[in-house]
Amino acid sequence: MELGTTLTRFLIEQQRKSGASGDFTGLLSEIATAGKIISREVNKAGLIDLLGYKGKKNVHGEDVQKLDDFANEVFINTLSHTGHLIGMASEEMEGIYQIPENSQKGKYVFLMDPLDGSSNIDVNISVGSIFSIYRRKSTGKQATMEDFLQPGRNQVCAGYLIYGSSTMLVYTTGQGVHGFTLDPSIGVFLLSHEMITTPSRGKIYSINEAYDTIWTENIGAYIDQAKKEKKTARYLGSLVADFHRNLLKGGIFLYPADQKNPEGKLRLLYEAAPLAFVVEQAAGRASTGHAPLLDIKPKEIHQRIPLIIGSAEDVTQAEKCCS
Ligand code: AHG
Ligand code: MN
Ligand code: MN
């Protein structure tokens, strides 16, 4: 029986072709392991006492669900011993996580939204994990803020896991975007989407229309145009799932600045920038409405940013409304 291309085989082949060190092969293999563990827990969330709020707030004052914490710990435990990282940052942690003294250190930093869309778990809608990797800037024994506060353009690897009707890992190291689907019967990720490209124009627009009373005029004008063009609306409230659907089918996702939130809602470093790297590698575009998303130099780890992302021509059209 032909098994297909496993993630491990694909990574080894990529490593050989690009002449790269084995750093990403090691890191991505462990990201896949973390994804399998989280996928297992997400899938049985209704069966055991993992559902519901944990009764505490995270650093942004939001309710933390048990699975957010769990996913955060899984990534920390799985990745801190790879020998490739010097530090980690996460939506669920206020400051930098330093790789422990007794572990081997490496030259990369890792940022994550360990569980994205977590309010959807209770109702069986797809959720995900988003990750981003930069080469460190500092040279000391520990990671510093400067290592994390780099423009998205400097990312060396980014991607996401989606825990949906199937579990997928989608990533880029700057050589195209590749998607792998978990075969649960053998617990192995198999190459299912090689060299993903997104259509240059799509039928779908995704935005939370409940906020139309506080949208800026620009966004209202763009959505009016989208409706006139007979686009169709799709919005789950789960960024990874909304993004993934639009990446494959073509479309635009907007979480713009509005009159109450001039910086939007989504986080630059571990939500917007990694997806922007993926979309550009898939021939799409990502913008703040005024500038390419990947050019933004972050000021702090948990910074928010307006995000317009998806099919290249659709994003350009939305940007024109903003200018
Ligand atoms: P998280 O679950 O990591 O806090 O992210 C939730 C985000 C994102 O997944 C989604 O696109 C957005 O919140 C939805 O926000 P609204 O409910 O304001 O539309
Ligand atoms: Mn999120
Ligand atoms: Mn999250």
GROMACS .gro file of C-alpha atoms in nm, residues 33-320:
model
  288
   33THR     CA    1   0.355   1.646   1.788
   34ALA     CA    2   0.204   1.932   1.990
   35GLY     CA    3  -0.073   1.957   1.731
   36LYS     CA    4  -0.156   1.589   1.765
   37ILE     CA    5  -0.183   1.616   2.144
   38ILE     CA    6  -0.402   1.928   2.127
   39SER     CA    7  -0.615   1.773   1.853
   40ARG     CA    8  -0.676   1.468   2.073
   41GLU     CA    9  -0.789   1.686   2.363
   42VAL     CA   10  -1.004   1.915   2.146
   43ASN     CA   11  -1.175   1.609   2.002
   44LYS     CA   12  -1.273   1.473   2.339
   45ALA     CA   13  -1.351   1.810   2.494
   46GLY     CA   14  -1.717   1.717   2.535
   47LEU     CA   15  -1.634   1.396   2.714
   48ILE     CA   16  -1.418   1.508   3.000
   49ASP     CA   17  -1.395   1.798   3.234
   50LEU     CA   18  -1.200   2.024   3.001
   51LEU     CA   19  -1.494   2.232   2.888
   52GLY     CA   20  -1.594   2.566   3.027
   53TYR     CA   21  -1.406   2.858   3.166
   54LYS     CA   22  -1.117   2.808   3.400
   55GLY     CA   23  -1.245   3.092   3.610
   56LYS     CA   24  -0.946   3.321   3.564
   57LYS     CA   25  -0.856   3.600   3.325
   58ASN     CA   26  -0.554   3.599   3.095
   59VAL     CA   27  -0.315   3.896   3.058
   60HIS     CA   28  -0.574   4.076   2.840
   61GLY     CA   29  -0.853   4.038   3.097
   62GLU     CA   30  -1.029   3.773   2.888
   63ASP     CA   31  -1.173   3.453   3.031
   64VAL     CA   32  -0.926   3.169   2.994
   65GLN     CA   33  -1.071   2.835   2.904
   66LYS     CA   34  -0.903   2.523   3.027
   67LEU     CA   35  -0.797   2.419   2.680
   68ASP     CA   36  -0.617   2.752   2.619
   69ASP     CA   37  -0.393   2.678   2.917
   70PHE     CA   38  -0.356   2.318   2.819
   71ALA     CA   39  -0.251   2.402   2.462
   72ASN     CA   40  -0.004   2.662   2.591
   73GLU     CA   41   0.158   2.405   2.820
   74VAL     CA   42   0.173   2.144   2.544
   75PHE     CA   43   0.369   2.379   2.316
   76ILE     CA   44   0.603   2.483   2.598
   77ASN     CA   45   0.671   2.126   2.705
   78THR     CA   46   0.713   1.996   2.351
   79LEU     CA   47   0.929   2.273   2.208
   80SER     CA   48   1.149   2.386   2.494
   81HIS     CA   49   1.365   2.074   2.466
   82THR     CA   50   1.427   2.080   2.090
   83GLY     CA   51   1.754   2.267   2.136
   84HIS     CA   52   1.651   2.514   1.864
   85LEU     CA   53   1.484   2.787   2.074
   86ILE     CA   54   1.607   3.056   2.310
   87GLY     CA   55   1.265   3.184   2.415
   88MET     CA   56   0.891   3.170   2.358
   89ALA     CA   57   0.598   3.412   2.376
   90SER     CA   58   0.228   3.339   2.379
   91GLU     CA   59  -0.113   3.497   2.396
   92GLU     CA   60  -0.151   3.318   2.728
   93MET     CA   61   0.171   3.451   2.889
   94GLU     CA   62   0.243   3.811   2.975
   95GLY     CA   63   0.620   3.812   2.928
   96ILE     CA   64   0.891   3.607   2.764
   97TYR     CA   65   0.927   3.239   2.847
   98GLN     CA   66   1.299   3.164   2.874
   99ILE     CA   67   1.425   2.820   2.779
  100PRO     CA   68   1.526   2.664   3.114
  101GLU     CA   69   1.889   2.674   3.226
  102ASN     CA   70   1.934   2.298   3.202
  103SER     CA   71   1.801   2.274   2.842
  104GLN     CA   72   2.002   2.323   2.527
  105LYS     CA   73   1.944   2.668   2.372
  106GLY     CA   74   1.912   2.757   2.004
  107LYS     CA   75   1.898   3.058   1.776
  108TYR     CA   76   1.522   3.100   1.725
  109VAL     CA   77   1.228   3.246   1.913
  110PHE     CA   78   0.878   3.101   1.889
  111LEU     CA   79   0.550   3.291   1.921
  112MET     CA   80   0.205   3.140   1.939
  113ASP     CA   81  -0.165   3.171   1.980
  114PRO     CA   82  -0.190   2.824   2.133
  115LEU     CA   83  -0.566   2.798   2.087
  116ASP     CA   84  -0.739   3.036   1.851
  117GLY     CA   85  -1.117   3.060   1.840
  118SER     CA   86  -1.144   2.887   2.176
  119SER     CA   87  -1.492   3.026   2.248
  120ASN     CA   88  -1.608   2.795   1.969
  121ILE     CA   89  -1.501   2.469   2.129
  122ASP     CA   90  -1.822   2.426   2.327
  123VAL     CA   91  -2.022   2.435   2.004
  124ASN     CA   92  -1.803   2.206   1.794
  125ILE     CA   93  -1.670   2.468   1.551
  126SER     CA   94  -1.313   2.441   1.422
  127VAL     CA   95  -1.037   2.599   1.629
  128GLY     CA   96  -0.665   2.621   1.567
  129SER     CA   97  -0.313   2.707   1.684
  130ILE     CA   98  -0.103   2.977   1.513
  131PHE     CA   99   0.277   2.993   1.529
  132SER     CA  100   0.562   3.212   1.413
  133ILE     CA  101   0.941   3.173   1.428
  134TYR     CA  102   1.215   3.438   1.406
  135ARG     CA  103   1.589   3.415   1.422
  136ARG     CA  104   1.699   3.584   1.744
  137LYS     CA  105   1.877   3.922   1.732
  138SER     CA  106   2.042   3.929   2.072
  139THR     CA  107   2.350   3.728   2.162
  140GLY     CA  108   2.327   3.688   2.539
  141LYS     CA  109   2.232   3.387   2.749
  142GLN     CA  110   1.861   3.470   2.743
  143ALA     CA  111   1.606   3.589   2.489
  144THR     CA  112   1.531   3.962   2.494
  145MET     CA  113   1.235   4.171   2.371
  146GLU     CA  114   1.435   4.269   2.063
  147ASP     CA  115   1.427   3.905   1.953
  148PHE     CA  116   1.047   3.908   1.943
  149LEU     CA  117   0.972   4.263   1.826
  150GLN     CA  118   1.068   4.210   1.465
  151PRO     CA  119   0.862   4.295   1.156
  152GLY     CA  120   0.673   3.999   1.012
  153ARG     CA  121   0.896   4.018   0.705
  154ASN     CA  122   1.176   3.865   0.920
  155GLN     CA  123   0.982   3.548   0.996
  156VAL     CA  124   1.169   3.234   0.899
  157CYS     CA  125   0.876   2.999   0.947
  158ALA     CA  126   0.506   3.039   1.026
  159GLY     CA  127   0.187   2.843   1.004
  160TYR     CA  128  -0.108   2.699   1.185
  161LEU     CA  129  -0.281   2.384   1.292
  162ILE     CA  130  -0.654   2.357   1.238
  163TYR     CA  131  -0.862   2.119   1.445
  164GLY     CA  132  -1.163   2.077   1.222
  165SER     CA  133  -1.341   1.800   1.038
  166SER     CA  134  -0.985   1.682   0.998
  167THR     CA  135  -0.668   1.808   1.169
  168MET     CA  136  -0.426   1.988   0.940
  169LEU     CA  137  -0.083   2.147   0.966
  170VAL     CA  138  -0.016   2.429   0.718
  171TYR     CA  139   0.323   2.600   0.715
  172THR     CA  140   0.572   2.802   0.517
  173THR     CA  141   0.945   2.853   0.550
  174GLY     CA  142   0.941   3.101   0.261
  175GLN     CA  143   0.935   2.829  -0.004
  176GLY     CA  144   0.565   2.804  -0.068
  177VAL     CA  145   0.285   2.690   0.159
  178HIS     CA  146   0.230   2.323   0.228
  179GLY     CA  147  -0.059   2.150   0.400
  180PHE     CA  148  -0.063   1.813   0.574
  181THR     CA  149  -0.366   1.622   0.699
  182LEU     CA  150  -0.350   1.400   1.005
  183ASP     CA  151  -0.440   1.039   0.934
  184PRO     CA  152  -0.582   0.954   1.277
  185SER     CA  153  -0.559   0.579   1.219
  186ILE     CA  154  -0.177   0.594   1.219
  187GLY     CA  155  -0.122   0.931   1.390
  188VAL     CA  156   0.084   1.066   1.101
  189PHE     CA  157   0.054   1.390   0.903
  190LEU     CA  158   0.040   1.320   0.528
  191LEU     CA  159   0.103   1.572   0.252
  192SER     CA  160  -0.240   1.669   0.118
  193HIS     CA  161  -0.191   2.024  -0.015
  194GLU     CA  162   0.147   2.087  -0.177
  195MET     CA  163   0.228   2.444  -0.287
  196ILE     CA  164  -0.102   2.605  -0.194
  197THR     CA  165  -0.188   2.917  -0.392
  198THR     CA  166  -0.493   3.126  -0.319
  199PRO     CA  167  -0.714   3.254  -0.605
  200SER     CA  168  -0.638   3.615  -0.699
  201ARG     CA  169  -1.007   3.701  -0.645
  202GLY     CA  170  -1.265   3.526  -0.430
  203LYS     CA  171  -1.639   3.507  -0.375
  204ILE     CA  172  -1.624   3.521   0.004
  205TYR     CA  173  -1.601   3.813   0.243
  206SER     CA  174  -1.556   3.752   0.615
  207ILE     CA  175  -1.615   4.026   0.872
  208ASN     CA  176  -1.815   4.059   1.192
  209GLU     CA  177  -2.106   4.262   1.056
  210ALA     CA  178  -2.246   4.319   1.405
  211TYR     CA  179  -1.991   4.600   1.431
  212ASP     CA  180  -2.122   4.790   1.128
  213THR     CA  181  -2.247   5.069   1.354
  214ILE     CA  182  -1.888   5.141   1.463
  215TRP     CA  183  -1.712   5.072   1.131
  216THR     CA  184  -1.529   5.356   0.965
  217GLU     CA  185  -1.692   5.482   0.644
  218ASN     CA  186  -1.418   5.314   0.440
  219ILE     CA  187  -1.497   4.968   0.560
  220GLY     CA  188  -1.869   5.028   0.511
  221ALA     CA  189  -1.799   5.140   0.153
  222TYR     CA  190  -1.592   4.830   0.081
  223ILE     CA  191  -1.854   4.591   0.219
  224ASP     CA  192  -2.122   4.768   0.010
  225GLN     CA  193  -1.905   4.707  -0.298
  226ALA     CA  194  -1.855   4.343  -0.200
  227LYS     CA  195  -2.232   4.296  -0.177
  228LYS     CA  196  -2.288   4.466  -0.515
  229GLU     CA  197  -2.037   4.220  -0.663
  230LYS     CA  198  -2.257   3.943  -0.524
  231LYS     CA  199  -1.992   3.812  -0.289
  232THR     CA  200  -2.115   3.583  -0.016
  233ALA     CA  201  -2.061   3.624   0.362
  234ARG     CA  202  -1.891   3.360   0.578
  235TYR     CA  203  -1.778   3.429   0.937
  236LEU     CA  204  -1.713   3.174   1.209
  237GLY     CA  205  -1.539   3.392   1.467
  238SER     CA  206  -1.246   3.149   1.458
  239LEU     CA  207  -0.962   3.322   1.276
  240VAL     CA  208  -0.772   3.011   1.169
  241ALA     CA  209  -1.087   2.848   1.032
  242ASP     CA  210  -1.204   3.164   0.854
  243PHE     CA  211  -0.855   3.216   0.711
  244HIS     CA  212  -0.806   2.855   0.603
  245ARG     CA  213  -1.139   2.842   0.418
  246ASN     CA  214  -1.063   3.166   0.236
  247LEU     CA  215  -0.706   3.057   0.155
  248LEU     CA  216  -0.831   2.748  -0.024
  249LYS     CA  217  -1.144   2.895  -0.183
  250GLY     CA  218  -1.041   3.257  -0.236
  251GLY     CA  219  -1.184   3.549  -0.043
  252ILE     CA  220  -1.112   3.829   0.199
  253PHE     CA  221  -1.111   3.840   0.580
  254LEU     CA  222  -1.132   4.175   0.757
  255TYR     CA  223  -1.088   4.260   1.122
  256PRO     CA  224  -1.041   4.633   1.069
  257ALA     CA  225  -0.989   4.930   1.293
  258ASP     CA  226  -1.325   5.074   1.398
  259GLN     CA  227  -1.441   5.384   1.581
  260LYS     CA  228  -1.401   5.220   1.922
  261ASN     CA  229  -1.090   5.012   1.853
  262PRO     CA  230  -0.842   5.203   1.640
  263GLU     CA  231  -0.605   4.906   1.655
  264GLY     CA  232  -0.862   4.638   1.579
  265LYS     CA  233  -0.866   4.325   1.793
  266LEU     CA  234  -0.626   4.072   1.653
  267ARG     CA  235  -0.267   4.041   1.774
  268LEU     CA  236   0.012   4.140   1.541
  269LEU     CA  237   0.280   3.894   1.641
  270TYR     CA  238   0.097   3.568   1.689
  271GLU     CA  239  -0.223   3.606   1.484
  272ALA     CA  240  -0.181   3.857   1.199
  273ALA     CA  241   0.188   3.832   1.103
  274PRO     CA  242   0.210   3.452   1.073
  275LEU     CA  243  -0.104   3.437   0.860
  276ALA     CA  244   0.029   3.728   0.652
  277PHE     CA  245   0.349   3.534   0.582
  278VAL     CA  246   0.144   3.229   0.481
  279VAL     CA  247  -0.090   3.430   0.257
  280GLU     CA  248   0.194   3.612   0.077
  281GLN     CA  249   0.366   3.281   0.015
  282ALA     CA  250   0.037   3.159  -0.135
  283ALA     CA  251   0.021   3.462  -0.372
  284GLY     CA  252  -0.230   3.650  -0.157
  285ARG     CA  253  -0.193   3.976   0.035
  286ALA     CA  254  -0.221   4.109   0.391
  287SER     CA  255  -0.263   4.474   0.486
  288THR     CA  256  -0.350   4.696   0.778
  289GLY     CA  257  -0.560   4.898   0.534
  290HIS     CA  258  -0.274   5.144   0.496
  291ALA     CA  259   0.046   4.940   0.483
  292PRO     CA  260   0.161   4.585   0.414
  293LEU     CA  261   0.109   4.394   0.737
  294LEU     CA  262   0.453   4.232   0.722
  295ASP     CA  263   0.625   4.572   0.727
  296ILE     CA  264   0.488   4.673   1.068
  297LYS     CA  265   0.754   4.693   1.337
  298PRO     CA  266   0.596   4.575   1.665
  299LYS     CA  267   0.627   4.782   1.981
  300GLU     CA  268   0.515   4.516   2.224
  301ILE     CA  269   0.444   4.144   2.226
  302HIS     CA  270   0.067   4.167   2.265
  303GLN     CA  271   0.013   4.458   2.024
  304ARG     CA  272  -0.312   4.462   1.826
  305ILE     CA  273  -0.335   4.544   1.455
  306PRO     CA  274  -0.613   4.594   1.198
  307LEU     CA  275  -0.606   4.303   0.951
  308ILE     CA  276  -0.729   4.275   0.593
  309ILE     CA  277  -0.610   3.947   0.441
  310GLY     CA  278  -0.679   3.709   0.155
  311SER     CA  279  -0.701   3.711  -0.225
  312ALA     CA  280  -0.460   3.972  -0.365
  313GLU     CA  281  -0.707   4.168  -0.580
  314ASP     CA  282  -0.972   4.175  -0.308
  315VAL     CA  283  -0.725   4.310  -0.050
  316THR     CA  284  -0.604   4.575  -0.295
  317GLN     CA  285  -0.963   4.682  -0.359
  318ALA     CA  286  -1.034   4.708   0.015
  319GLU     CA  287  -0.715   4.911   0.064
  320LYS     CA  288  -0.830   5.158  -0.203
   0.00000   0.00000   0.00000
